[in-house]
Coordinates of C-alpha atoms in Angstrom, one line a residue:
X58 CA 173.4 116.7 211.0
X59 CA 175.1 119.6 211.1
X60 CA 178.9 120.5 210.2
X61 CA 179.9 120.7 214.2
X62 CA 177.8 117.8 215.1
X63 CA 179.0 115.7 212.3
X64 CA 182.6 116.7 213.9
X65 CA 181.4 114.6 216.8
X66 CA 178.7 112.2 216.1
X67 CA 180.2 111.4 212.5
X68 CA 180.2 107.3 211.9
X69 CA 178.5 105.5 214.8
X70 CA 180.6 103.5 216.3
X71 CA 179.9 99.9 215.7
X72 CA 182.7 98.0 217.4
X73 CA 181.8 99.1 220.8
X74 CA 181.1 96.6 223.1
X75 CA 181.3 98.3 226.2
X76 CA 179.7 101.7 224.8
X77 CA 182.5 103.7 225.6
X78 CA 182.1 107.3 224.1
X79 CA 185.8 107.2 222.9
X80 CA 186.1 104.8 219.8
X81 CA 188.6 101.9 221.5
X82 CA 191.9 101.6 220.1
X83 CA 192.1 98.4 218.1
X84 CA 196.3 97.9 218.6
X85 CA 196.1 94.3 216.6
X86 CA 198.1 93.9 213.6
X87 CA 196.1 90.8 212.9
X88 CA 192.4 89.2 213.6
X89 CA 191.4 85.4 214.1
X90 CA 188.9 84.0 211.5
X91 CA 186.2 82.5 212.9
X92 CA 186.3 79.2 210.6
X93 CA 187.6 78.4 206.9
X94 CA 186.5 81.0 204.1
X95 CA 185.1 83.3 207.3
X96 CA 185.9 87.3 208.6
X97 CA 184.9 88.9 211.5
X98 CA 185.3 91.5 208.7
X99 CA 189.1 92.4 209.5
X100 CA 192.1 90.2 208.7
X101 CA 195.3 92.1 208.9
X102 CA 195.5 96.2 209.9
X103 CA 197.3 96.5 206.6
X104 CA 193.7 96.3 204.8
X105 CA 191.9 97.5 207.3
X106 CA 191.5 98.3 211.2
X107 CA 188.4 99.0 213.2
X108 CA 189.7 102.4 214.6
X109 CA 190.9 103.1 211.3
X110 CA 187.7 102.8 209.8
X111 CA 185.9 104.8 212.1
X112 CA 188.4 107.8 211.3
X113 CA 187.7 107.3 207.8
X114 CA 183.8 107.1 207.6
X115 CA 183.9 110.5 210.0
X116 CA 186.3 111.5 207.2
X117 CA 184.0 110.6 204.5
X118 CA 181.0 112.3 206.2
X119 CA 182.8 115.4 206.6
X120 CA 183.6 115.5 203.2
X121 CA 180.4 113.9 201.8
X122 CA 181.9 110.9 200.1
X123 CA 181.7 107.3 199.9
X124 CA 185.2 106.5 200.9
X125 CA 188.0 108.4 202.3
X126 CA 191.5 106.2 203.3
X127 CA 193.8 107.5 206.2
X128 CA 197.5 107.1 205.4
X129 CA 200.5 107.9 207.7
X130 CA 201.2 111.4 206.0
X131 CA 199.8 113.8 203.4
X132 CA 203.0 112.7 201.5
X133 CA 202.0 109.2 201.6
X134 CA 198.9 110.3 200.8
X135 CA 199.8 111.9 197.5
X136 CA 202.3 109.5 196.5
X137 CA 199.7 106.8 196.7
X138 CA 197.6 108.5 194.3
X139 CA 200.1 109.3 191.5
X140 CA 200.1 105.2 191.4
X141 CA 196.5 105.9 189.2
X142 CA 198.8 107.2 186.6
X143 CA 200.7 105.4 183.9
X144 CA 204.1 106.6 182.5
X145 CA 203.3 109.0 179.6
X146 CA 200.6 110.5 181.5
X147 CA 200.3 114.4 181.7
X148 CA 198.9 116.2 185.1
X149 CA 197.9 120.1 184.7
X150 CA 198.6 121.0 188.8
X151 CA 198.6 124.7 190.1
X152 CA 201.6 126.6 190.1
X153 CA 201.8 127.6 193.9
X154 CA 202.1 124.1 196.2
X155 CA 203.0 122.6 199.4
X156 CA 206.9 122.3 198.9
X157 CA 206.7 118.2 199.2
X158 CA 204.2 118.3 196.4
X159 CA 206.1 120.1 194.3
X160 CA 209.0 117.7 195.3
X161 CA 207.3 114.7 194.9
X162 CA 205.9 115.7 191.3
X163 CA 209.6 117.4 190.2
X164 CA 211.8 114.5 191.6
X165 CA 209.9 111.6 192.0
X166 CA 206.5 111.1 189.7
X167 CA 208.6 112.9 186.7
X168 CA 211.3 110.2 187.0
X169 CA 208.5 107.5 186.9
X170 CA 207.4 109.0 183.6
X171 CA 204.5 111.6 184.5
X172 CA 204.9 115.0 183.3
X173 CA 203.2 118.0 184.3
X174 CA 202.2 121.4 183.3
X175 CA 202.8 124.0 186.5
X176 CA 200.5 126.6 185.7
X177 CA 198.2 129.7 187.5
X178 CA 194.9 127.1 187.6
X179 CA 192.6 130.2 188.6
X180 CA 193.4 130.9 184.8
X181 CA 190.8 128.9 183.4
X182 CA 191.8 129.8 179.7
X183 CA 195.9 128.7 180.8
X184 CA 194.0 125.4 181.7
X185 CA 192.3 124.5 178.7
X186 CA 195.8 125.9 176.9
X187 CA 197.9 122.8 178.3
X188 CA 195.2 119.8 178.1
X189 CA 196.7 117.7 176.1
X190 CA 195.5 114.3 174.8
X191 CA 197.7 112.6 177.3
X192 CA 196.2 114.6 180.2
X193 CA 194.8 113.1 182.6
X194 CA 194.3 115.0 185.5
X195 CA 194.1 118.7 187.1
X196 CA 195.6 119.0 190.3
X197 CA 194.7 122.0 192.5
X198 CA 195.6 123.3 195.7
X199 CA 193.1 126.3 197.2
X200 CA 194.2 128.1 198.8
X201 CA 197.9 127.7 198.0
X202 CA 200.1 127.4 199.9
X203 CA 202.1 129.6 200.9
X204 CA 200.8 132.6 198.1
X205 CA 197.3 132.1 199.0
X206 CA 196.0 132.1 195.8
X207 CA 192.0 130.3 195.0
X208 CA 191.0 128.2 192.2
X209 CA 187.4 128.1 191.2
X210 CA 186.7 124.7 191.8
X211 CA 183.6 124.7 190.2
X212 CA 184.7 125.8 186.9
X213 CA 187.8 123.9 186.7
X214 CA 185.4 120.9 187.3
X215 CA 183.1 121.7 184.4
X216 CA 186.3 122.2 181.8
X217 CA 187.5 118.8 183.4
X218 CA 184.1 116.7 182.7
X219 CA 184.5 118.1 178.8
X220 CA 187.5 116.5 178.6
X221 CA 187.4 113.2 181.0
X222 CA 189.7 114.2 183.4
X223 CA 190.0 114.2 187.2
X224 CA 189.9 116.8 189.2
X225 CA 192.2 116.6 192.5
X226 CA 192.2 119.0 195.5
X227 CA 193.9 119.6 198.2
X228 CA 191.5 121.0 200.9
X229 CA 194.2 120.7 203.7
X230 CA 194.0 124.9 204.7
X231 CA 190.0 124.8 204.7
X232 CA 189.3 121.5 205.8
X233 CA 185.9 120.4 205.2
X234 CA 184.5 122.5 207.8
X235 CA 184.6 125.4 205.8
X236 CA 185.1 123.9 201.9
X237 CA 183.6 120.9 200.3
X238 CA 185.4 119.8 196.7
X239 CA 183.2 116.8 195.6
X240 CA 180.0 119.0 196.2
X241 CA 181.5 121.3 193.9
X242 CA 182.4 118.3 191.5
X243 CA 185.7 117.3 192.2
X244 CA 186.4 113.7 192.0
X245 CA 189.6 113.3 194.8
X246 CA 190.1 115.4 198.2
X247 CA 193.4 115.5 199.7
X248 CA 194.9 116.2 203.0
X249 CA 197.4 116.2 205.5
X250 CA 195.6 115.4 208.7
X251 CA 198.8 116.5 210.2
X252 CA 197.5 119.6 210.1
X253 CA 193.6 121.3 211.2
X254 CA 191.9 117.8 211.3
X255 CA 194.4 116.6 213.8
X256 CA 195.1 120.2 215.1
X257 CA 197.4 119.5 217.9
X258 CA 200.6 119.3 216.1
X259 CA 201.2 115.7 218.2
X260 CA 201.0 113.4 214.8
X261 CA 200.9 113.1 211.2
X262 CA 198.3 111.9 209.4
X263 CA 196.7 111.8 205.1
X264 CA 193.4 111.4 203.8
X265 CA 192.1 110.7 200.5
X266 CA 188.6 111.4 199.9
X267 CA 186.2 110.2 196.8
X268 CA 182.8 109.5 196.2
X269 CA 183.3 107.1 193.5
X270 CA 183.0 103.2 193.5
X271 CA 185.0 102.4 190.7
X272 CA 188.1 104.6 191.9
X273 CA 187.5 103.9 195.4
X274 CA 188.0 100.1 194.4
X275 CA 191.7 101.2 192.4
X276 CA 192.7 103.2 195.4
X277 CA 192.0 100.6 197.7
X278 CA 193.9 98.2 196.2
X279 CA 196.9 100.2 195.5
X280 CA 196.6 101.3 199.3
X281 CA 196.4 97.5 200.6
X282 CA 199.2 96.7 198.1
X283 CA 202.0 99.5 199.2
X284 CA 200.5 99.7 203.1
X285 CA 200.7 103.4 203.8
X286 CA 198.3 103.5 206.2
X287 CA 197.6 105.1 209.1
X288 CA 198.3 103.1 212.3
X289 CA 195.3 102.7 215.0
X290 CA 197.0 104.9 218.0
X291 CA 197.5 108.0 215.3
X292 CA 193.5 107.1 214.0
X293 CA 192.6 107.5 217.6
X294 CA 194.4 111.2 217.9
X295 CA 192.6 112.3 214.4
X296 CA 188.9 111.3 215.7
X297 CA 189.9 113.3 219.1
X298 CA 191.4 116.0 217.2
X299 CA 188.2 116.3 214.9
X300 CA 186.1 116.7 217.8
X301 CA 187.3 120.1 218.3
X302 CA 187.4 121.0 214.2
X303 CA 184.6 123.3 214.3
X304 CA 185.1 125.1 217.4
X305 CA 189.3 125.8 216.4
X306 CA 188.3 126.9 212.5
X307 CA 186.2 129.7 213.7
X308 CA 188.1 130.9 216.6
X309 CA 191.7 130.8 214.5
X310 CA 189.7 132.6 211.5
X311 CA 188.7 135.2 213.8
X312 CA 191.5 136.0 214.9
X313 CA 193.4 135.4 211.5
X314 CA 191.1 138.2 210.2
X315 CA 191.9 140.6 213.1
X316 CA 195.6 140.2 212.8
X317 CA 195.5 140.2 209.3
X318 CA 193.8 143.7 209.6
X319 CA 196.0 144.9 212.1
X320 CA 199.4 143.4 209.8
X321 CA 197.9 145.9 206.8
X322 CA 198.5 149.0 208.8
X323 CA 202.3 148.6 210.1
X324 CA 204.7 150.3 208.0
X325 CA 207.4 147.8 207.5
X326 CA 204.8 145.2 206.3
X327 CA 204.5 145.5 201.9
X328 CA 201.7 143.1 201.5
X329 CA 198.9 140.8 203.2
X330 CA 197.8 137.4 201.7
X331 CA 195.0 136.5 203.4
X332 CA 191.6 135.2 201.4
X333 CA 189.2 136.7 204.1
X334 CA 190.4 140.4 202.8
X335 CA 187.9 142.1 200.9
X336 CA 191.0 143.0 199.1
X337 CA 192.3 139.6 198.0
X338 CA 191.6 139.6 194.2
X339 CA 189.9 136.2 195.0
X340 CA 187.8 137.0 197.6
X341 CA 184.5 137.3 196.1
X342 CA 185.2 133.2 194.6
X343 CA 186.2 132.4 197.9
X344 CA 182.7 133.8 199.5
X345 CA 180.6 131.5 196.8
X346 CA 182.4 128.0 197.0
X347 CA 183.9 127.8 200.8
X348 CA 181.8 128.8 204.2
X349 CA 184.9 130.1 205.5
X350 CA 188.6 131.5 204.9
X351 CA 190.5 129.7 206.8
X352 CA 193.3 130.9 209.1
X353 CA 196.2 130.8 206.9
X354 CA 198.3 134.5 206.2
X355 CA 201.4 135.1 204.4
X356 CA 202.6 138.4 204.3
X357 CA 205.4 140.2 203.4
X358 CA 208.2 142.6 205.2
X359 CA 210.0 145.5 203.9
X360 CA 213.4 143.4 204.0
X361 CA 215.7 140.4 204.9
X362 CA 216.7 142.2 208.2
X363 CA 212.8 142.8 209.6
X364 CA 212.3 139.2 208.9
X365 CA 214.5 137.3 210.8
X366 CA 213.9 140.0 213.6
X367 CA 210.3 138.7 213.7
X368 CA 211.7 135.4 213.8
X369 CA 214.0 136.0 216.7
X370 CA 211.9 137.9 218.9
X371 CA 208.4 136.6 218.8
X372 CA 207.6 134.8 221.9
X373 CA 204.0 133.7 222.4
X374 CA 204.2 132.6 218.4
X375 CA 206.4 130.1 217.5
X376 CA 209.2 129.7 214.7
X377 CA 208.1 126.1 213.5
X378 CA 207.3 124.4 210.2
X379 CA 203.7 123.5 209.7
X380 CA 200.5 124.7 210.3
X381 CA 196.9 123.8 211.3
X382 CA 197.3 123.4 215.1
X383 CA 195.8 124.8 218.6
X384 CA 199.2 126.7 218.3
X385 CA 200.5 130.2 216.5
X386 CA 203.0 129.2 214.4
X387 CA 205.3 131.2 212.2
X388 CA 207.4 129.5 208.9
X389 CA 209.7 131.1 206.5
X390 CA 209.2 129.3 203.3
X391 CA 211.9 130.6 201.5
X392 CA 214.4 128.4 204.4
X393 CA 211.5 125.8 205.5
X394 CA 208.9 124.7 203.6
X395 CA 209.7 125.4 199.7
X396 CA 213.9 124.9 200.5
X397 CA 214.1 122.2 197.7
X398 CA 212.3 124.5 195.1
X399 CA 215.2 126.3 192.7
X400 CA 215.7 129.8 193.6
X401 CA 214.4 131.3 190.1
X402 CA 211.8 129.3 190.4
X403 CA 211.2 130.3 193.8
X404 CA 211.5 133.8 193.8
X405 CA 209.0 133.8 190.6
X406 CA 206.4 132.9 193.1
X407 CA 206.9 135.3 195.3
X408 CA 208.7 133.3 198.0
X409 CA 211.8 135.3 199.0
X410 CA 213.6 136.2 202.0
X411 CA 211.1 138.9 202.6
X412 CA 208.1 136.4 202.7
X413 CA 206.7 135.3 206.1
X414 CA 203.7 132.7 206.6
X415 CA 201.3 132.8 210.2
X416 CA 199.3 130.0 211.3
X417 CA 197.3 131.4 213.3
X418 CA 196.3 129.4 216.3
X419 CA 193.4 129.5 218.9
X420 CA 195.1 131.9 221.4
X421 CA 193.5 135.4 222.4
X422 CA 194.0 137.6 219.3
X423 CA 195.1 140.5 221.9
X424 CA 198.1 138.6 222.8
X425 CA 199.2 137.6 219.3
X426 CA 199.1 141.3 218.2
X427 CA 201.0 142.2 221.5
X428 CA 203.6 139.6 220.5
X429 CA 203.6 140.9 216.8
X430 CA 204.1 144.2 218.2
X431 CA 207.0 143.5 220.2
X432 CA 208.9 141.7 218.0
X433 CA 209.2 144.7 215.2
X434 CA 210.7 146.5 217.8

């Protein structure tokens, strides 16, 4: 099947008694054994849940794995997996993150005795530079988020296999409608299913995608151990949400790449970050390993003042925190989404007071520009 059929057709359901088109939501913490040393094949939701798995093989399908595991963020998600790693372990991971990531691998994993080398991963020669014979792992998030830089995943895989590491990616801004890491030889997929694969903003959601039996089996049994998992009504709003996956990533990249074009010409705006730019010094990686380019765009404004006047007066787009939904949203990472990150540290990226990021939604692209338009006024 095709990408947009897979969207809907993904996983046959198989707990379907009264072949209902919706997958049923299984609300039962527990299930009965039929006898002594007998499953129905469920036991207690912690492990695993009927509605549950049907979100995760359409996961899995989508990405093509063998397993994927639904947790009840991307953050649980991520935590989860540093529980592979042993204290003393080293983690190469790319420079420009998520905010919680970097968080989570500054505050949290480093006090549990991981240590990590933030570096620009579409540097292939900085990657080989830091592996280390405690490394164990490269960590990569294309595009980033919010500087929108790409990682060739492809070549980061091949210097990885050398040196029998895994390679981790965080396909959260393409999804895999548009970009497939373990086709490209990457060994775990990440995402926050809070975003594009539930696309409606109305729960949160984390997937971790492999197509490997032995690591599937260490993930699962760290997953059933510290019971992260998504609950069955949420699994029930990703499978609806992913219905619509194909049809939202090509209408909000269209439009993304017509308000990105119209966002170069205005005067008080310094710079566009948006992969689907001829322009963007990634672009021609982009074209070769992903479908698509998403509908993700930072950009930045002549000063503090023009900022927070977009902020203020936009009207049809909306001043939230996160991404990925039917809706136009607009963030400002410096206050929002990278807050914890130290302000050196911060501003090194890029992410300053002048730095805005659009999520652009499925909304008519006339209207959004209007807003735009308005708001520098």
């Amino acid at each position: 099947m095709k990408k947009d059929t897979l969207c809907i057709h993904a996983a046959a359901i198989e707990h379907n008694p009264t072949r209902a088109i919706s997958m049923p939501i299984y609300q039962s913490a527990t299930f009965v054994h039929p006898g002594v040393g007998q499953t129905a094949g469920y036991d207690y939701s912690r492990l695993q849940n009927p509605t549950r798995e049907h979100l995760e093989k359409t996961v899995a399908q989508l990405e093509h794995g063998l397993d994927a595991m639904a947790f009840s963020t991307g953050m649980a998600a991520l935590t989860m997996l540093m529980e592979l790693f042993t204290p003393g372990d080293h983690i190469i991971a790319s420079n420009d993150l998520y905010g919680g990531s970097h968080r989570l691998f500054d505050h949290i994993s480093t006090k549990n005795g991981l240590s990590f080398s933030s570096i620009d991963t579409s540097d292939l020669a900085q990657i080989e530079q830091n592996i280390n014979p405690r490394t164990k792992a490269i960590y990569v998030e294309t595009p980033t988020n919010p500087m929108m830089n790409v990682t060739d995943i492809k070549a980061v895989c091949e210097i990885a296999k050398t040196h029998n590491l895994l390679v981790i990616v965080d396909n959260t801004f393409l999804t895999p409608y548009f970009q497939q890491p373990l086709s490209l030889g990457a060994d775990v997929v990440l995402h926050s299913g809070t975003k594009y694969l539930g696309g409606h903003n109305d729960t949160l959601a984390g997937f971790l995608v492999v197509n490997d039996a032995e690591l599937s089996a260490k993930l699962r049994f760290i997953y059933k151990t510290v019971g992260s998992c998504l609950a069955p009504f949420d699994s029930w709003l990703l499978l609806r949400g992913i219905k619509t996956l194909a049809i939202r990533m090509e209408k909000q990249q269209e439009n993304a790449l017509q308000i990105a074009n119209w966002l170069k010409k205005q005067p008080k705006i310094k710079k566009v970050y948006y992969v689907g730019l001829p322009e963007h010094p990634a672009y021609e990686i982009s074209t070769q390993q992903a479908s698509g380019y998403g509908s993700m765009i930072s950009f930045t404004v002549d000063q503090e003042k023009t900022a927070c006047q977009l902020l203020e007066h936009i009207r049809i787009i909306q001043f939230a925190e996160s991404l990925g939904g039917v809706e136009t949203l607009m963030t400002y990472p410096m206050m929002q989404t990278h807050a914890d990150l130290p302000q050196a540290e911060r501003e090194a990226k890029g992410i300053n007071e002048c730095l805005l990021r659009l999520s652009v939604g499925i909304e008519n692209a006339a209207d959004l520009i209007a807003d735009l338009e308005a708001a520098f006024i």
